[in-house]
Structures are given as C-alpha cells and as structure tokens.
PDB file of C-alpha atoms in Angstrom:
ATOM      1  CA  UNK P1457      76.414 -11.350 293.394  1.00 44.00           C
ATOM      2  CA  UNK P1458      75.871 -13.275 296.927  1.00 43.00           C
ATOM      3  CA  UNK P1459      73.441 -15.148 297.601  1.00 45.00           C
ATOM      4  CA  UNK P1460      70.663 -14.518 300.944  1.00 43.00           C
ATOM      5  CA  UNK P1461      69.969 -17.102 302.936  1.00 43.00           C
ATOM      6  CA  UNK P1462      66.100 -16.667 301.374  1.00 45.00           C
ATOM      7  CA  UNK P1463      67.550 -17.325 298.363  1.00 49.00           C
ATOM      8  CA  UNK P1464      69.927 -16.606 295.329  1.00 55.00           C
ATOM      9  CA  UNK P1465      69.681 -12.879 294.168  1.00 62.00           C
ATOM     10  CA  UNK P1466      68.789 -12.532 290.783  1.00 73.00           C
ATOM     11  CA  UNK P1467      67.031 -16.239 290.152  1.00 76.00           C
ATOM     12  CA  UNK P1468      63.213 -16.811 289.994  1.00 72.00           C
ATOM     13  CA  UNK P1469      61.940 -18.950 292.783  1.00 73.00           C
ATOM     14  CA  UNK P1470      59.374 -20.921 290.179  1.00 75.00           C
ATOM     15  CA  UNK P1471      62.126 -21.656 287.351  1.00 75.00           C
ATOM     16  CA  UNK P1472      65.401 -21.464 289.395  1.00 79.00           C
ATOM     17  CA  UNK P1473      66.594 -19.333 286.118  1.00 84.00           C
ATOM     18  CA  UNK P1474      68.916 -16.683 286.312  1.00 89.00           C
ATOM     19  CA  UNK P1475      68.269 -13.249 285.497  1.00 90.00           C
ATOM     20  CA  UNK P1476      71.122 -13.121 283.249  1.00 91.00           C
ATOM     21  CA  UNK P1477      69.229 -16.076 281.321  1.00 89.00           C
ATOM     22  CA  UNK P1478      65.639 -15.217 281.021  1.00 88.00           C
ATOM     23  CA  UNK P1479      67.005 -11.536 279.612  1.00 91.00           C
ATOM     24  CA  UNK P1480      68.613 -13.183 277.114  1.00 90.00           C
ATOM     25  CA  UNK P1481      66.384 -15.169 276.213  1.00 87.00           C
ATOM     26  CA  UNK P1482      63.141 -12.499 275.821  1.00 90.00           C
ATOM     27  CA  UNK P1483      65.772 -10.859 273.678  1.00 92.00           C
ATOM     28  CA  UNK P1484      65.690 -13.481 271.387  1.00 87.00           C
ATOM     29  CA  UNK P1485      62.014 -14.067 271.296  1.00 87.00           C
ATOM     30  CA  UNK P1486      61.681 -10.513 270.577  1.00 92.00           C
ATOM     31  CA  UNK P1487      64.615 -10.197 267.847  1.00 93.00           C
ATOM     32  CA  UNK P1488      64.032 -13.769 266.319  1.00 89.00           C
ATOM     33  CA  UNK P1489      60.730 -15.248 267.718  1.00 86.00           C
ATOM     34  CA  UNK P1490      60.633 -19.364 266.780  1.00 84.00           C
ATOM     35  CA  UNK P1491      58.118 -20.307 264.739  1.00 86.00           C
ATOM     36  CA  UNK P1492      55.185 -21.608 266.378  1.00 84.00           C
ATOM     37  CA  UNK P1493      54.828 -24.914 263.719  1.00 88.00           C
ATOM     38  CA  UNK P1494      58.615 -25.088 265.499  1.00 84.00           C
ATOM     39  CA  UNK P1495      57.546 -25.093 269.199  1.00 81.00           C
ATOM     40  CA  UNK P1496      55.167 -27.707 268.709  1.00 83.00           C
ATOM     41  CA  UNK P1497      56.966 -30.064 266.970  1.00 84.00           C
ATOM     42  CA  UNK P1498      59.733 -29.512 269.877  1.00 82.00           C
ATOM     43  CA  UNK P1499      56.969 -30.257 272.386  1.00 80.00           C
ATOM     44  CA  UNK P1500      55.853 -33.522 270.680  1.00 78.00           C
ATOM     45  CA  UNK P1501      59.127 -34.907 270.079  1.00 77.00           C
ATOM     46  CA  UNK P1502      59.664 -34.355 274.344  1.00 75.00           C
ATOM     47  CA  UNK P1503      56.907 -35.802 274.671  1.00 73.00           C
ATOM     48  CA  UNK P1504      57.629 -39.060 272.883  1.00 71.00           C
ATOM     49  CA  UNK P1505      60.626 -38.809 274.066  1.00 68.00           C
ATOM     50  CA  UNK P1506      59.568 -38.779 277.615  1.00 66.00           C
ATOM     51  CA  UNK P1507      56.570 -41.589 276.801  1.00 62.00           C
ATOM     52  CA  UNK P1508      58.915 -43.533 275.242  1.00 62.00           C
ATOM     53  CA  UNK P1509      61.613 -43.551 278.007  1.00 58.00           C
ATOM     54  CA  UNK P1510      58.466 -44.783 280.080  1.00 55.00           C
ATOM     55  CA  UNK P1511      57.753 -47.344 278.727  1.00 56.00           C
ATOM     56  CA  UNK P1512      61.073 -48.776 277.952  1.00 65.00           C
ATOM     57  CA  UNK P1513      63.499 -50.496 280.292  1.00 79.00           C
ATOM     58  CA  UNK P1514      67.259 -50.201 281.019  1.00 84.00           C
ATOM     59  CA  UNK P1515      70.006 -52.318 279.114  1.00 88.00           C
ATOM     60  CA  UNK P1516      72.457 -51.832 282.171  1.00 90.00           C
ATOM     61  CA  UNK P1517      75.871 -52.213 280.610  1.00 91.00           C
ATOM     62  CA  UNK P1518      77.891 -54.480 282.270  1.00 94.00           C
ATOM     63  CA  UNK P1519      81.048 -54.981 280.345  1.00 92.00           C
ATOM     64  CA  UNK P1520      83.078 -53.794 277.803  1.00 92.00           C
ATOM     65  CA  UNK P1521      86.164 -55.205 275.380  1.00 91.00           C
ATOM     66  CA  UNK P1522      86.913 -51.503 274.482  1.00 84.00           C
ATOM     67  CA  UNK P1523      87.317 -49.972 277.854  1.00 83.00           C
ATOM     68  CA  UNK P1524      89.425 -53.197 279.194  1.00 72.00           C
ATOM     69  CA  UNK P1525      91.942 -52.738 276.011  1.00 63.00           C
ATOM     70  CA  UNK P1526      92.558 -49.456 276.596  1.00 59.00           C
ATOM     71  CA  UNK P1527      92.919 -49.406 280.529  1.00 56.00           C
ATOM     72  CA  UNK P1528      95.725 -52.300 279.724  1.00 55.00           C
ATOM     73  CA  UNK P1529      97.065 -49.839 277.510  1.00 56.00           C
ATOM     74  CA  UNK P1530      97.657 -46.874 279.938  1.00 57.00           C
ATOM     75  CA  UNK P1531      98.743 -49.441 282.174  1.00 56.00           C
ATOM     76  CA  UNK P1532     101.956 -50.776 280.185  1.00 54.00           C
ATOM     77  CA  UNK P1533     105.167 -49.505 279.767  1.00 50.00           C
ATOM     78  CA  UNK P1534     105.767 -51.128 276.554  1.00 47.00           C
ATOM     79  CA  UNK P1535     104.728 -49.420 272.843  1.00 47.00           C
ATOM     80  CA  UNK P1536     103.018 -52.060 271.367  1.00 49.00           C
ATOM     81  CA  UNK P1537     102.282 -51.466 267.039  1.00 46.00           C
ATOM     82  CA  UNK P1538      99.054 -52.142 266.053  1.00 47.00           C
ATOM     83  CA  UNK P1539      98.344 -54.920 263.926  1.00 48.00           C
ATOM     84  CA  UNK P1540      95.926 -53.776 261.618  1.00 45.00           C
ATOM     85  CA  UNK P1541      93.391 -56.021 262.253  1.00 50.00           C
ATOM     86  CA  UNK P1542      89.978 -54.857 262.795  1.00 59.00           C
ATOM     87  CA  UNK P1543      89.379 -55.387 265.913  1.00 86.00           C
ATOM     88  CA  UNK P1544      85.838 -57.006 267.096  1.00 93.00           C
ATOM     89  CA  UNK P1545      84.352 -55.093 270.303  1.00 94.00           C
ATOM     90  CA  UNK P1546      82.482 -57.193 272.813  1.00 96.00           C
ATOM     91  CA  UNK P1547      79.635 -55.963 275.216  1.00 95.00           C
ATOM     92  CA  UNK P1548      77.886 -57.321 277.851  1.00 95.00           C
ATOM     93  CA  UNK P1549      74.561 -56.000 279.227  1.00 94.00           C
ATOM     94  CA  UNK P1550      71.686 -56.712 282.014  1.00 91.00           C
ATOM     95  CA  UNK P1551      67.947 -56.320 281.124  1.00 85.00           C
ATOM     96  CA  UNK P1552      65.465 -57.267 284.316  1.00 80.00           C
ATOM     97  CA  UNK P1553      65.128 -61.001 283.666  1.00 82.00           C
ATOM     98  CA  UNK P1554      68.167 -61.131 280.424  1.00 87.00           C
ATOM     99  CA  UNK P1555      71.585 -60.828 279.749  1.00 91.00           C
ATOM    100  CA  UNK P1556      72.630 -59.817 275.925  1.00 93.00           C
ATOM    101  CA  UNK P1557      76.272 -60.532 274.962  1.00 95.00           C
ATOM    102  CA  UNK P1558      77.774 -57.959 271.487  1.00 96.00           C
ATOM    103  CA  UNK P1559      79.619 -58.481 269.633  1.00 97.00           C
ATOM    104  CA  UNK P1560      80.738 -55.523 266.673  1.00 96.00           C
ATOM    105  CA  UNK P1561      82.918 -56.603 264.085  1.00 96.00           C
ATOM    106  CA  UNK P1562      84.344 -54.460 261.360  1.00 95.00           C
ATOM    107  CA  UNK P1563      82.593 -55.809 258.060  1.00 92.00           C
ATOM    108  CA  UNK P1564      83.610 -53.420 255.520  1.00 89.00           C
ATOM    109  CA  UNK P1565      84.340 -49.445 255.419  1.00 90.00           C
ATOM    110  CA  UNK P1566      82.501 -47.623 257.724  1.00 91.00           C
ATOM    111  CA  UNK P1567      79.761 -50.965 258.622  1.00 95.00           C
ATOM    112  CA  UNK P1568      79.649 -53.539 261.228  1.00 96.00           C
ATOM    113  CA  UNK P1569      78.167 -56.643 262.257  1.00 96.00           C
ATOM    114  CA  UNK P1570      76.295 -56.932 265.077  1.00 96.00           C
ATOM    115  CA  UNK P1571      75.629 -60.468 266.576  1.00 96.00           C
ATOM    116  CA  UNK P1572      75.324 -62.039 269.969  1.00 96.00           C
ATOM    117  CA  UNK P1573      72.840 -63.905 272.441  1.00 94.00           C
ATOM    118  CA  UNK P1574      70.226 -63.116 274.173  1.00 92.00           C
ATOM    119  CA  UNK P1575      69.858 -65.209 277.480  1.00 90.00           C
ATOM    120  CA  UNK P1576      67.312 -65.352 280.128  1.00 84.00           C
ATOM    121  CA  UNK P1577      69.155 -64.728 284.422  1.00 76.00           C
ATOM    122  CA  UNK P1578      69.195 -68.795 283.873  1.00 78.00           C
ATOM    123  CA  UNK P1579      71.289 -69.069 281.516  1.00 73.00           C
ATOM    124  CA  UNK P1580      68.036 -70.468 278.938  1.00 75.00           C
ATOM    125  CA  UNK P1581      67.680 -69.015 275.577  1.00 71.00           C
ATOM    126  CA  UNK P1582      65.465 -65.963 275.098  1.00 68.00           C
ATOM    127  CA  UNK P1583      62.221 -65.822 273.788  1.00 71.00           C
ATOM    128  CA  UNK P1584      61.239 -64.855 270.370  1.00 85.00           C
ATOM    129  CA  UNK P1585      62.044 -61.427 269.519  1.00 90.00           C
ATOM    130  CA  UNK P1586      64.372 -58.780 267.767  1.00 93.00           C
ATOM    131  CA  UNK P1587      67.007 -56.583 268.324  1.00 94.00           C
ATOM    132  CA  UNK P1588      67.039 -52.911 267.088  1.00 94.00           C
ATOM    133  CA  UNK P1589      70.397 -51.350 266.541  1.00 95.00           C
ATOM    134  CA  UNK P1590      69.048 -47.255 266.017  1.00 93.00           C
ATOM    135  CA  UNK P1591      71.514 -44.838 264.568  1.00 93.00           C
ATOM    136  CA  UNK P1592      71.945 -41.461 262.760  1.00 88.00           C
ATOM    137  CA  UNK P1593      70.358 -42.758 259.860  1.00 89.00           C
ATOM    138  CA  UNK P1594      67.687 -44.690 260.924  1.00 92.00           C
ATOM    139  CA  UNK P1595      67.699 -48.825 262.546  1.00 95.00           C
ATOM    140  CA  UNK P1596      68.657 -51.956 261.899  1.00 95.00           C
ATOM    141  CA  UNK P1597      66.930 -55.432 263.040  1.00 96.00           C
ATOM    142  CA  UNK P1598      67.398 -58.795 263.769  1.00 96.00           C
ATOM    143  CA  UNK P1599      65.499 -61.627 265.338  1.00 95.00           C
ATOM    144  CA  UNK P1600      66.603 -63.870 267.847  1.00 93.00           C
ATOM    145  CA  UNK P1601      66.866 -67.415 266.970  1.00 93.00           C
ATOM    146  CA  UNK P1602      65.377 -70.776 268.957  1.00 88.00           C
ATOM    147  CA  UNK P1603      68.533 -70.776 270.751  1.00 89.00           C
ATOM    148  CA  UNK P1604      68.688 -66.376 271.548  1.00 90.00           C
ATOM    149  CA  UNK P1605      71.139 -65.607 269.040  1.00 94.00           C
ATOM    150  CA  UNK P1606      70.958 -62.925 266.660  1.00 96.00           C
ATOM    151  CA  UNK P1607      72.820 -61.321 264.023  1.00 97.00           C
ATOM    152  CA  UNK P1608      72.438 -57.269 262.706  1.00 97.00           C
ATOM    153  CA  UNK P1609      74.008 -56.530 259.718  1.00 96.00           C
ATOM    154  CA  UNK P1610      75.093 -53.184 257.857  1.00 94.00           C
ATOM    155  CA  UNK P1611      75.407 -50.963 261.403  1.00 96.00           C
ATOM    156  CA  UNK P1612      77.062 -47.972 260.421  1.00 95.00           C
ATOM    157  CA  UNK P1613      79.703 -46.449 262.779  1.00 93.00           C
ATOM    158  CA  UNK P1614      79.333 -44.346 264.932  1.00 93.00           C
ATOM    159  CA  UNK P1615      76.944 -43.710 268.022  1.00 93.00           C
ATOM    160  CA  UNK P1616      74.760 -46.743 268.393  1.00 94.00           C
ATOM    161  CA  UNK P1617      71.489 -47.691 270.695  1.00 91.00           C
ATOM    162  CA  UNK P1618      70.357 -51.173 271.529  1.00 93.00           C
ATOM    163  CA  UNK P1619      66.770 -52.030 271.622  1.00 92.00           C
ATOM    164  CA  UNK P1620      65.489 -55.809 272.938  1.00 91.00           C
ATOM    165  CA  UNK P1621      62.078 -56.627 272.554  1.00 88.00           C
ATOM    166  CA  UNK P1622      60.609 -59.942 273.351  1.00 84.00           C
ATOM    167  CA  UNK P1623      57.625 -61.295 272.623  1.00 80.00           C
ATOM    168  CA  UNK P1624      55.617 -64.489 273.417  1.00 73.00           C
ATOM    169  CA  UNK P1625      54.364 -66.948 271.430  1.00 68.00           C
ATOM    170  CA  UNK P1626      51.251 -65.681 269.713  1.00 69.00           C
ATOM    171  CA  UNK P1627      53.545 -62.214 268.965  1.00 67.00           C
ATOM    172  CA  UNK P1628      52.660 -60.233 271.443  1.00 71.00           C
ATOM    173  CA  UNK P1629      55.588 -58.052 272.950  1.00 69.00           C
ATOM    174  CA  UNK P1630      56.427 -58.659 276.264  1.00 72.00           C
ATOM    175  CA  UNK P1631      59.633 -56.405 277.354  1.00 76.00           C
ATOM    176  CA  UNK P1632      61.455 -53.237 275.592  1.00 81.00           C
ATOM    177  CA  UNK P1633      64.235 -52.913 277.038  1.00 84.00           C
ATOM    178  CA  UNK P1634      67.082 -50.216 275.963  1.00 85.00           C
ATOM    179  CA  UNK P1635      71.138 -49.021 276.014  1.00 85.00           C
ATOM    180  CA  UNK P1636      71.862 -45.856 276.551  1.00 82.00           C
ATOM    181  CA  UNK P1637      74.032 -44.218 273.471  1.00 84.00           C
ATOM    182  CA  UNK P1638      77.205 -45.373 272.525  1.00 86.00           C
ATOM    183  CA  UNK P1639      79.835 -45.558 269.640  1.00 88.00           C
ATOM    184  CA  UNK P1640      81.171 -48.416 267.783  1.00 81.00           C
TER     185      UNK P1640
END
C-alpha cells in the first residue's frame, strides 16, 4: 500500500493502528473474548506500573564488568581456557545525588550474594536505607549500614532489578530509585 500526502492508507488516524491489526483484534474479540476480570486486572497492573515509575527515580548504569570482559575477549585473538572459578561481576549505577557500587558474587548453585556500597556524590556514606533486589520469585532486601554498605544474600540467578530506598533519621523514605532489569 502506498501512503498519501495527508496520511497513511489503512491506518486509523485516531489510534495509529493499521486496518490489518484492527481487523485481527475484532476477530479475536469475537471468537475468544477476554474475560472482563482479566481486562480489569491488566489495566490495574498498568496503572500501578505507571504510578510506580512516576514515583521512582532511575539508577543509571555507569559500568559493568561483564561488558568489559566480553569486549576484551572479543578483541583478543588468543583463546583462553576458563579457570572454572566463579566470576565476580561488578556494576556501577548513578542516582540523583548517589553512586551505587554493586558486586554480584556466586554463593551456591544458582544463587548470588549482592553486596556493595552507596555513596553520596561527595563520597560520603549514604544515609540510612535499604537496597532491594527484585527477581522473578519476589525480592530480597539488605539494610544500609553506617558506612553505606549493604549485603543482600539469596539473590537467584536470572533477571533482577535493583532498588534503592534512602531514609531520614526519623524513618521517612526520602528517595526511591530503581534500575532497569538485567541478568545476573
């Protein structure tokens, strides 16, 4: 199909959805309709996701030792044998006013220990708070110590998301930041 000057042929101007997809949607709704309860649950989940993303700052990735190692391996002509030892992965994140250094250390089969430190941009320890590692089965949590250090045991291998919640002395959460999902 060719598009005219005023718009694309077959595309609904109000939604931007091509006619083929609209007709496929009508077919699905007619032959296998989605239960109202499932639609309500999906809209509720989307609202919670949008609300959560609006209230959470972003932990921007600064560095990842896995990416550096992969780049070195790809540029090397010499094939090296793996030592068989479990590799420690180090990641760095930046949040508004904070730096997070994270180390993922294999603990036992399929599990990791996540530990690290949270510093202010001036290099001072972060105030009280918690580091939360979200994963497919739920989440693991570690409290920040007086020096900004944390340890989160029992992190399963697979996709994870890092969250940082800092608190004032009175316990009120002052900052919530989170990373995108990545695989450990």
